[in-house]
Short mmCIF file of C-alpha atoms in Angstrom, two decimals:
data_model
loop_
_atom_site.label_atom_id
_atom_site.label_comp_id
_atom_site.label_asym_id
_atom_site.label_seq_id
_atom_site.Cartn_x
_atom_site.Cartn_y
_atom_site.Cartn_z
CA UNK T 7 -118.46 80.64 -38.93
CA UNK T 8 -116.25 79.22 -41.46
CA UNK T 9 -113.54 78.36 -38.40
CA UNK T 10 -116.73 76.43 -37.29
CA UNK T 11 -117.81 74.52 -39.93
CA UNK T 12 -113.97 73.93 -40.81
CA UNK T 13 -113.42 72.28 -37.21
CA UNK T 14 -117.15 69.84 -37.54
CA UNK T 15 -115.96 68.71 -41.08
CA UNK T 16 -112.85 67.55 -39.76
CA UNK T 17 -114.72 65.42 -36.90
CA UNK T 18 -116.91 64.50 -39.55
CA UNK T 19 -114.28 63.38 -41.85
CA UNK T 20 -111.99 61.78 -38.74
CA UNK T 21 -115.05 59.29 -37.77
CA UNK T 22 -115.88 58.23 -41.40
CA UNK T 23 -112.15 57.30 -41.35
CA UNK T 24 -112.03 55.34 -37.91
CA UNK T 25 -115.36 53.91 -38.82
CA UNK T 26 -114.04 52.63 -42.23
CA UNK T 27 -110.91 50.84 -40.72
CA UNK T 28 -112.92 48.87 -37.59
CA UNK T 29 -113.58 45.31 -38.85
CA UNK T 30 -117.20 43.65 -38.62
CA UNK T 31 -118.07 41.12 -36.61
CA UNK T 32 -119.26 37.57 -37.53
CA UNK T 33 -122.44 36.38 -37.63
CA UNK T 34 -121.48 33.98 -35.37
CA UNK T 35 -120.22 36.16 -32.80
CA UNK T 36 -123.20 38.40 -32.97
CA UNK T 37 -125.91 36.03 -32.92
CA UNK T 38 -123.81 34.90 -29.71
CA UNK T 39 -123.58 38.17 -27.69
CA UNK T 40 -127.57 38.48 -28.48
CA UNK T 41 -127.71 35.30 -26.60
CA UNK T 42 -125.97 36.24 -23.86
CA UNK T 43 -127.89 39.76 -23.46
CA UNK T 44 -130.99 38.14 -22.47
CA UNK T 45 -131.18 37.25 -18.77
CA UNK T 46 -131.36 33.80 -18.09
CA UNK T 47 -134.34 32.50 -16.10
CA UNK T 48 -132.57 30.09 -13.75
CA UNK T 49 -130.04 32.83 -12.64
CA UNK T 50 -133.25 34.61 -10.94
CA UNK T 51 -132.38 34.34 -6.68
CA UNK T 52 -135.12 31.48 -5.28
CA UNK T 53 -136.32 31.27 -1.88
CA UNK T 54 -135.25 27.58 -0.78
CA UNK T 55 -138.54 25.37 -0.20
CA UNK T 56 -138.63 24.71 4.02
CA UNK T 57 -138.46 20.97 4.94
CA UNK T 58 -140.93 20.97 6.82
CA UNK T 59 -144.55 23.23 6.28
CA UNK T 60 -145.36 26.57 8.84
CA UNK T 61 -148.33 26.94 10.31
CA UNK T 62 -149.50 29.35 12.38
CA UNK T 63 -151.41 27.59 15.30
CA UNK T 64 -152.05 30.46 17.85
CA UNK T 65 -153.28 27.87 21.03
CA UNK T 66 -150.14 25.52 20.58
CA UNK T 67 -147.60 28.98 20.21
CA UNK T 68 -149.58 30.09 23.61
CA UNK T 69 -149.50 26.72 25.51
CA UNK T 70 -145.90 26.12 24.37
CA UNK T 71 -145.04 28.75 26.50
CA UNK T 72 -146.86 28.06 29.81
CA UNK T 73 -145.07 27.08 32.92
CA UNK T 74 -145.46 23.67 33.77
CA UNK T 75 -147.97 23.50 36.95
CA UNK T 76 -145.67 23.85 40.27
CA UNK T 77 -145.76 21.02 42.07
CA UNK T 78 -148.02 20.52 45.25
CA UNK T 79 -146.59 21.84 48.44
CA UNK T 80 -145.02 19.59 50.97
CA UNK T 81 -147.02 19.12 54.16
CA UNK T 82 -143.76 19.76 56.37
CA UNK T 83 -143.48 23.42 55.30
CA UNK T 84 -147.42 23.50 55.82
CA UNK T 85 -146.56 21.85 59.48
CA UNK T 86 -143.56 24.53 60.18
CA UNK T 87 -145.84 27.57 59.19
CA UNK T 88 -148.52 26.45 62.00
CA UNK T 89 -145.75 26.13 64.31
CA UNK T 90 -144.51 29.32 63.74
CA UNK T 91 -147.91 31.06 64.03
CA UNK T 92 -148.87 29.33 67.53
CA UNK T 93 -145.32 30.57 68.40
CA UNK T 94 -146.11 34.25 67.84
CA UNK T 95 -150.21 33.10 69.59
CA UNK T 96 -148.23 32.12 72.48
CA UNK T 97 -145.54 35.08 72.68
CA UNK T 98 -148.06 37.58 72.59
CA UNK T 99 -150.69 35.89 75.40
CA UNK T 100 -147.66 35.77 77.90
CA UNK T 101 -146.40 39.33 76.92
CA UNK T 102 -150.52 40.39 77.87
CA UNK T 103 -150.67 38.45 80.97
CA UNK T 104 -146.97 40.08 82.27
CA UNK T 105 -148.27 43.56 81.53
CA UNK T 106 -151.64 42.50 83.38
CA UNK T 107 -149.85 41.26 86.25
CA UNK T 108 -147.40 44.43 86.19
CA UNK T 109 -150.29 46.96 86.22
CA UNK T 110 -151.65 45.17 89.50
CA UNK T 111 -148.68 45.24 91.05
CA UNK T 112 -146.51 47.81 90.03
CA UNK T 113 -142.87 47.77 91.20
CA UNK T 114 -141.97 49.90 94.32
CA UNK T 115 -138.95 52.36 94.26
CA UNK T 116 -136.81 52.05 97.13
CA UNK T 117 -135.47 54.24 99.49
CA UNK T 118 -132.08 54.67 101.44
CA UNK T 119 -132.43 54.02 104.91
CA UNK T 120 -131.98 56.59 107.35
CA UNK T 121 -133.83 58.96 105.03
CA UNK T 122 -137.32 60.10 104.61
CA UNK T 123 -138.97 59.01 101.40
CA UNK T 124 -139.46 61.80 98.88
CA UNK T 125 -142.69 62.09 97.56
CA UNK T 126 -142.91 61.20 93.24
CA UNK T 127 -146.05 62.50 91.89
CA UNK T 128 -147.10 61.16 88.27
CA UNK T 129 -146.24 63.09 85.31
CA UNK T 130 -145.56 66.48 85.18
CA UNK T 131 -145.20 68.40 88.34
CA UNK T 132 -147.62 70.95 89.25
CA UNK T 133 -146.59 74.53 89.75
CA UNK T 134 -148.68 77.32 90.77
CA UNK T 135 -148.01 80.63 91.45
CA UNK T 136 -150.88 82.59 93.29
CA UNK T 137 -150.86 86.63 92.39
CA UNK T 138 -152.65 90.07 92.24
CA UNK T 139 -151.80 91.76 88.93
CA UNK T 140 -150.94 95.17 90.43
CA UNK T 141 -148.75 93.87 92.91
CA UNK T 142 -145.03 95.07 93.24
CA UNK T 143 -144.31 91.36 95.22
CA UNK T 144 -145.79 89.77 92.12
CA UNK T 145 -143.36 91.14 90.12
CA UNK T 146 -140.22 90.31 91.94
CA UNK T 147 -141.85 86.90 92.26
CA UNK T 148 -142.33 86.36 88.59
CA UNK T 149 -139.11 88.16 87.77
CA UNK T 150 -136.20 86.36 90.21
CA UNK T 151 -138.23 83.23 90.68
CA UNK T 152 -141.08 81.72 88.60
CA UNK T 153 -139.96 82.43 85.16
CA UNK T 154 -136.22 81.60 85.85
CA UNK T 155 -137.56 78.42 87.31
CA UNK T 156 -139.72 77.60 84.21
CA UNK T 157 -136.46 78.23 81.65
CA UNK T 158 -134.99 75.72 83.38
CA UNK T 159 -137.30 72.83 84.02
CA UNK T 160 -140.87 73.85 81.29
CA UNK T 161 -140.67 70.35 80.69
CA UNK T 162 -141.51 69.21 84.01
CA UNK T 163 -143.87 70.84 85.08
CA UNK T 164 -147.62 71.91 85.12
CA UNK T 165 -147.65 75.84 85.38
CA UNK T 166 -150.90 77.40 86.47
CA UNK T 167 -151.12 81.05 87.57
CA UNK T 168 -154.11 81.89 89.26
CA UNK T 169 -154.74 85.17 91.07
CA UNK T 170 -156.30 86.68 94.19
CA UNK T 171 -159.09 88.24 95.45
CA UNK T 172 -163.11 88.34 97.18
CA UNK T 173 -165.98 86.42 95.72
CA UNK T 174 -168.96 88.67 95.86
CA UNK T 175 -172.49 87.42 96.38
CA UNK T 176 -173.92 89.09 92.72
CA UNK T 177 -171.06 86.62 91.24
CA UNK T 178 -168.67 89.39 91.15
CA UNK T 179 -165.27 90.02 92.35
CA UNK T 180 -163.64 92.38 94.55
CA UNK T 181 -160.09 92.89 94.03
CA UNK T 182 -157.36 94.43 96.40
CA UNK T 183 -155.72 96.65 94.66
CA UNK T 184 -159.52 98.55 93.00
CA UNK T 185 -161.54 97.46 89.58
CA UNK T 186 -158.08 97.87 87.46
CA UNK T 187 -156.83 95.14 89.01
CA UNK T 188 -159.45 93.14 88.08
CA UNK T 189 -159.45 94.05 84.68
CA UNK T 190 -155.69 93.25 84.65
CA UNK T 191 -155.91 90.10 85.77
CA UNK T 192 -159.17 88.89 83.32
CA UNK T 193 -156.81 90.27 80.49
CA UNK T 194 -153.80 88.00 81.87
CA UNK T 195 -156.14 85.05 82.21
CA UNK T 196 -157.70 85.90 78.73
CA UNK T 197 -153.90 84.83 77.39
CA UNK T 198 -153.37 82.45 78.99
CA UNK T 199 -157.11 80.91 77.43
CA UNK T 200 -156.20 82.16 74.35
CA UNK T 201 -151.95 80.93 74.11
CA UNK T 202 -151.95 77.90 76.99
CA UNK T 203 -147.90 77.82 76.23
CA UNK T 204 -146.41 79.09 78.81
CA UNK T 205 -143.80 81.08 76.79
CA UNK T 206 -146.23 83.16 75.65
CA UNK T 207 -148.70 83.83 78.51
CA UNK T 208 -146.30 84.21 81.03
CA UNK T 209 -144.27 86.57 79.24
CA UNK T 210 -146.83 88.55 78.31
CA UNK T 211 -148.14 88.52 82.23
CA UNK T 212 -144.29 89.20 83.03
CA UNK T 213 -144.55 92.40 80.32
CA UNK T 214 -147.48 94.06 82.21
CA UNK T 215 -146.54 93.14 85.54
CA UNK T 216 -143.13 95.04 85.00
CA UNK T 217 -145.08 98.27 84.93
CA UNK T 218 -147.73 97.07 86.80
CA UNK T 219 -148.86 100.24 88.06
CA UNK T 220 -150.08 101.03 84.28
CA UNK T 221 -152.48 98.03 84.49
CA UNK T 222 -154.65 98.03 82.35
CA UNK T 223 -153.52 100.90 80.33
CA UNK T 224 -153.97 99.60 76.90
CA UNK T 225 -150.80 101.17 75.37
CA UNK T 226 -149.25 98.66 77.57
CA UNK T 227 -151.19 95.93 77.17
CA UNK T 228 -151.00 96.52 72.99
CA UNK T 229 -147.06 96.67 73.29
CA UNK T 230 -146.49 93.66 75.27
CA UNK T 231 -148.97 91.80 73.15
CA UNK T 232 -147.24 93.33 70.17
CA UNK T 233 -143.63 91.45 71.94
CA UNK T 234 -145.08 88.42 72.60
CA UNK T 235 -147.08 87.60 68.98
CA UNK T 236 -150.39 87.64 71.13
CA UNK T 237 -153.29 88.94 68.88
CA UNK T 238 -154.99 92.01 70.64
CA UNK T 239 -157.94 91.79 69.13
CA UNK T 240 -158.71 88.47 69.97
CA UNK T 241 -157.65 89.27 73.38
CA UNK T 242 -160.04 92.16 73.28
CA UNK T 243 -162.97 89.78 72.43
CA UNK T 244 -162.19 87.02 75.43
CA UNK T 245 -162.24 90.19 78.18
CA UNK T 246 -165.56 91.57 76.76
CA UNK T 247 -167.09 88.75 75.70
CA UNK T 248 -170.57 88.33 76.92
CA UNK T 249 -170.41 91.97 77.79
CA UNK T 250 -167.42 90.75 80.51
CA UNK T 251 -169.61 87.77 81.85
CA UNK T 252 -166.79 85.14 80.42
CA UNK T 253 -163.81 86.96 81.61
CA UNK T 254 -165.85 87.45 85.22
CA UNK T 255 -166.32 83.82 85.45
CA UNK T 256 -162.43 83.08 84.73
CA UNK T 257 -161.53 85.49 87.49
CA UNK T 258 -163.78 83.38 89.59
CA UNK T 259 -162.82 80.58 88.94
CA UNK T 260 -159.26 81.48 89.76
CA UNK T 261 -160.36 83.57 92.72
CA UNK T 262 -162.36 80.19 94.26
CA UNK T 263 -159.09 77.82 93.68
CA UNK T 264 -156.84 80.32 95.62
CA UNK T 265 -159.14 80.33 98.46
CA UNK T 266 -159.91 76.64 98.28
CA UNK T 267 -155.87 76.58 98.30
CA UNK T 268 -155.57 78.70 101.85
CA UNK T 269 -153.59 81.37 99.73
CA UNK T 270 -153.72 85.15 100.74
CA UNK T 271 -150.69 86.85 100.06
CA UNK T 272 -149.64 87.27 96.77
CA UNK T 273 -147.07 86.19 95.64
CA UNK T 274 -147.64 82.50 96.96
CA UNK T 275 -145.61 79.62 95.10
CA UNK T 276 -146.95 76.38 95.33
CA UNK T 277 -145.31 73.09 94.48
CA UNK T 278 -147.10 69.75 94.03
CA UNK T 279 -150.30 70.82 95.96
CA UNK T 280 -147.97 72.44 98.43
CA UNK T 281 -147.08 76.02 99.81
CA UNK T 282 -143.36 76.42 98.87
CA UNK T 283 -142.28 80.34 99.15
CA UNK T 284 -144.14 83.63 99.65
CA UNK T 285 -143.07 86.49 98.67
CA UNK T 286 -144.43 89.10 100.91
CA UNK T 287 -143.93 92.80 101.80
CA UNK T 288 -140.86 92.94 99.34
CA UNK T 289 -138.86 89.80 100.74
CA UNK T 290 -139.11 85.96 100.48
CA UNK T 291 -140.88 84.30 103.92
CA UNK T 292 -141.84 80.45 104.92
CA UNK T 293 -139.14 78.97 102.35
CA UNK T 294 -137.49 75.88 104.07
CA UNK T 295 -136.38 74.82 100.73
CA UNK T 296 -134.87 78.09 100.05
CA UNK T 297 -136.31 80.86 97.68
CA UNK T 298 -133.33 80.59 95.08
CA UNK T 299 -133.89 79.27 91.37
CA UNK T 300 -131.66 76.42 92.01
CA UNK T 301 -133.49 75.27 95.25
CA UNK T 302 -136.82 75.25 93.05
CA UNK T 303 -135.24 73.22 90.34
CA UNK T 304 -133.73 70.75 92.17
CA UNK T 305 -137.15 69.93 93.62
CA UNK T 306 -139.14 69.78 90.76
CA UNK T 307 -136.04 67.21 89.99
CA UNK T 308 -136.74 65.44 93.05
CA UNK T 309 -140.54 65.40 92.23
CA UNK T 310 -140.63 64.42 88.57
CA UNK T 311 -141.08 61.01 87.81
CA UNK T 312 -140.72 60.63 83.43
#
């Protein structure tokens, strides 16, 4: 404590001392540098006074900045715009009456002399093949002729298969090979309703006729509807629909357009409206054009007109 008080006196006594031997001001000087302490008015910042007065005027700010009204169009560009439109009047009247004219007279396709003009139906070509379900000439037909063919040239033609048989007078059918057959052949026309592509209901025809003896054995027909993504159920429905009265009248109806044809023997290939190859009693008969896949190709070629 005493070490304490010893140390503050000696402050005490060192600021006495300084205090003593700093001189006083003047009056002058003080009165002076209480002068200067106060802030002056006229230093204050001032906002400079505008030359000329604002005021807001909200029409004149909006109509200052309007576009001046464009002038009024000149009547030549009026002139070349009617112009151009009776140009496109008239393009399109004579492009009308050419297309008329074409379409009553179309132009002829020549031919080479010395040879007999080939025949060009419209379109696709038609393509029929004329069958009984279980017949062993049906398959080889399908197999080394018909579906080869349609690999090759699906785009040109018009496939129909229709099938074979007797009309019966209590609008039934009689079928060569017994009742089976029958039923094999609504169940082939029932995918062919169902799946119109050809790829599908001709494979699947292709899948039964390979064991064609089994027709209608519905192990077989499940599997090969199974292969070709045809939906048995719904293929069930179309054969017993109308407790068989639709399928019936599809057999028919196929029946009546082989007979209407003059086809008997299955298999009969027909192309464009015309007999083209039987196959009959296990080999190929009245083919002038010759029974191979090639020969059959070449003329659908002939026949196709895109």
């Amino acid at each position: 404590m005493g070490a304490h008080r010893a140390c503050s006196e000696h402050r005490t006594v060192y600021r006495q001392q300084r205090e003593n031997t700093t001189p006083p001001l003047p009056p002058s000087e003080i009165n002076t540098s209480a002068q200067s302490s106060k802030p002056s008015p006229r230093s204050r910042y001032q906002y400079p006074e505008p030359d000329i007065p604002f005021v807001m005027d909200e029409k004149r700010a909006y109509l200052g900045y309007r576009a001046p009204n464009p002038p009024p169009r000149p009547m030549a560009a009026f002139k070349r715009q009617i112009k151009g439109l009776v140009l496109i009047v008239l393009v399109a009247l004579l492009f009308a009456w050419n297309y008329r004219v074409y379409l009553a007279h179309p132009a002829s396709t020549g031919s080479i002399p010395g040879q007999a003009p080939v025949a060009v139906a419209k379109d696709l070509v038609p393509l029929e093949a004329h069958i009984m379900s279980k017949c062993p000439d049906a398959r080889d037909c399908l197999r080394d002729l018909v579906l080869p063919t349609m690999m090759k040239a699906q785009d040109k033609v018009n496939f129909t298969l229709s099938y074979i048989g007797t009309p019966t007078e209590n609008d039934g059918v009689d079928c060569k090979h017994g009742p089976s057959e029958c039923m094999g052949n609504i169940i082939e026309l029932c995918a062919a309703h169902l799946y119109p592509d050809p790829k599908i209901n001709l494979g699947f025809t292709m899948c039964l006729t390979r064991e064609y003896s089994s027709i209608p054995d519905r192990t077989l027909v499940e599997d090969c509807a199974l292969e070709h993504a045809i939906d048995i159920k719904a293929l069930n429905d179309c054969a017993t629909e109308d407790d068989g009265g639709f399928g019936i009248g599809m057999l028919r109806a196929s029946v009546r357009r082989s007979k209407n044809a003059g086809v008997t023997k299955s298999c009969t290939v027909r192309l464009n409206e015309e007999i083209y190859c039987i196959r009959d009693g296990g080999e190929w008969k009245d083919c002038p054009h010759g029974s191979g896949v090639n020969d059959l190709v070449i003329a659908i070629e002939k026949l196709y007109r895109p």
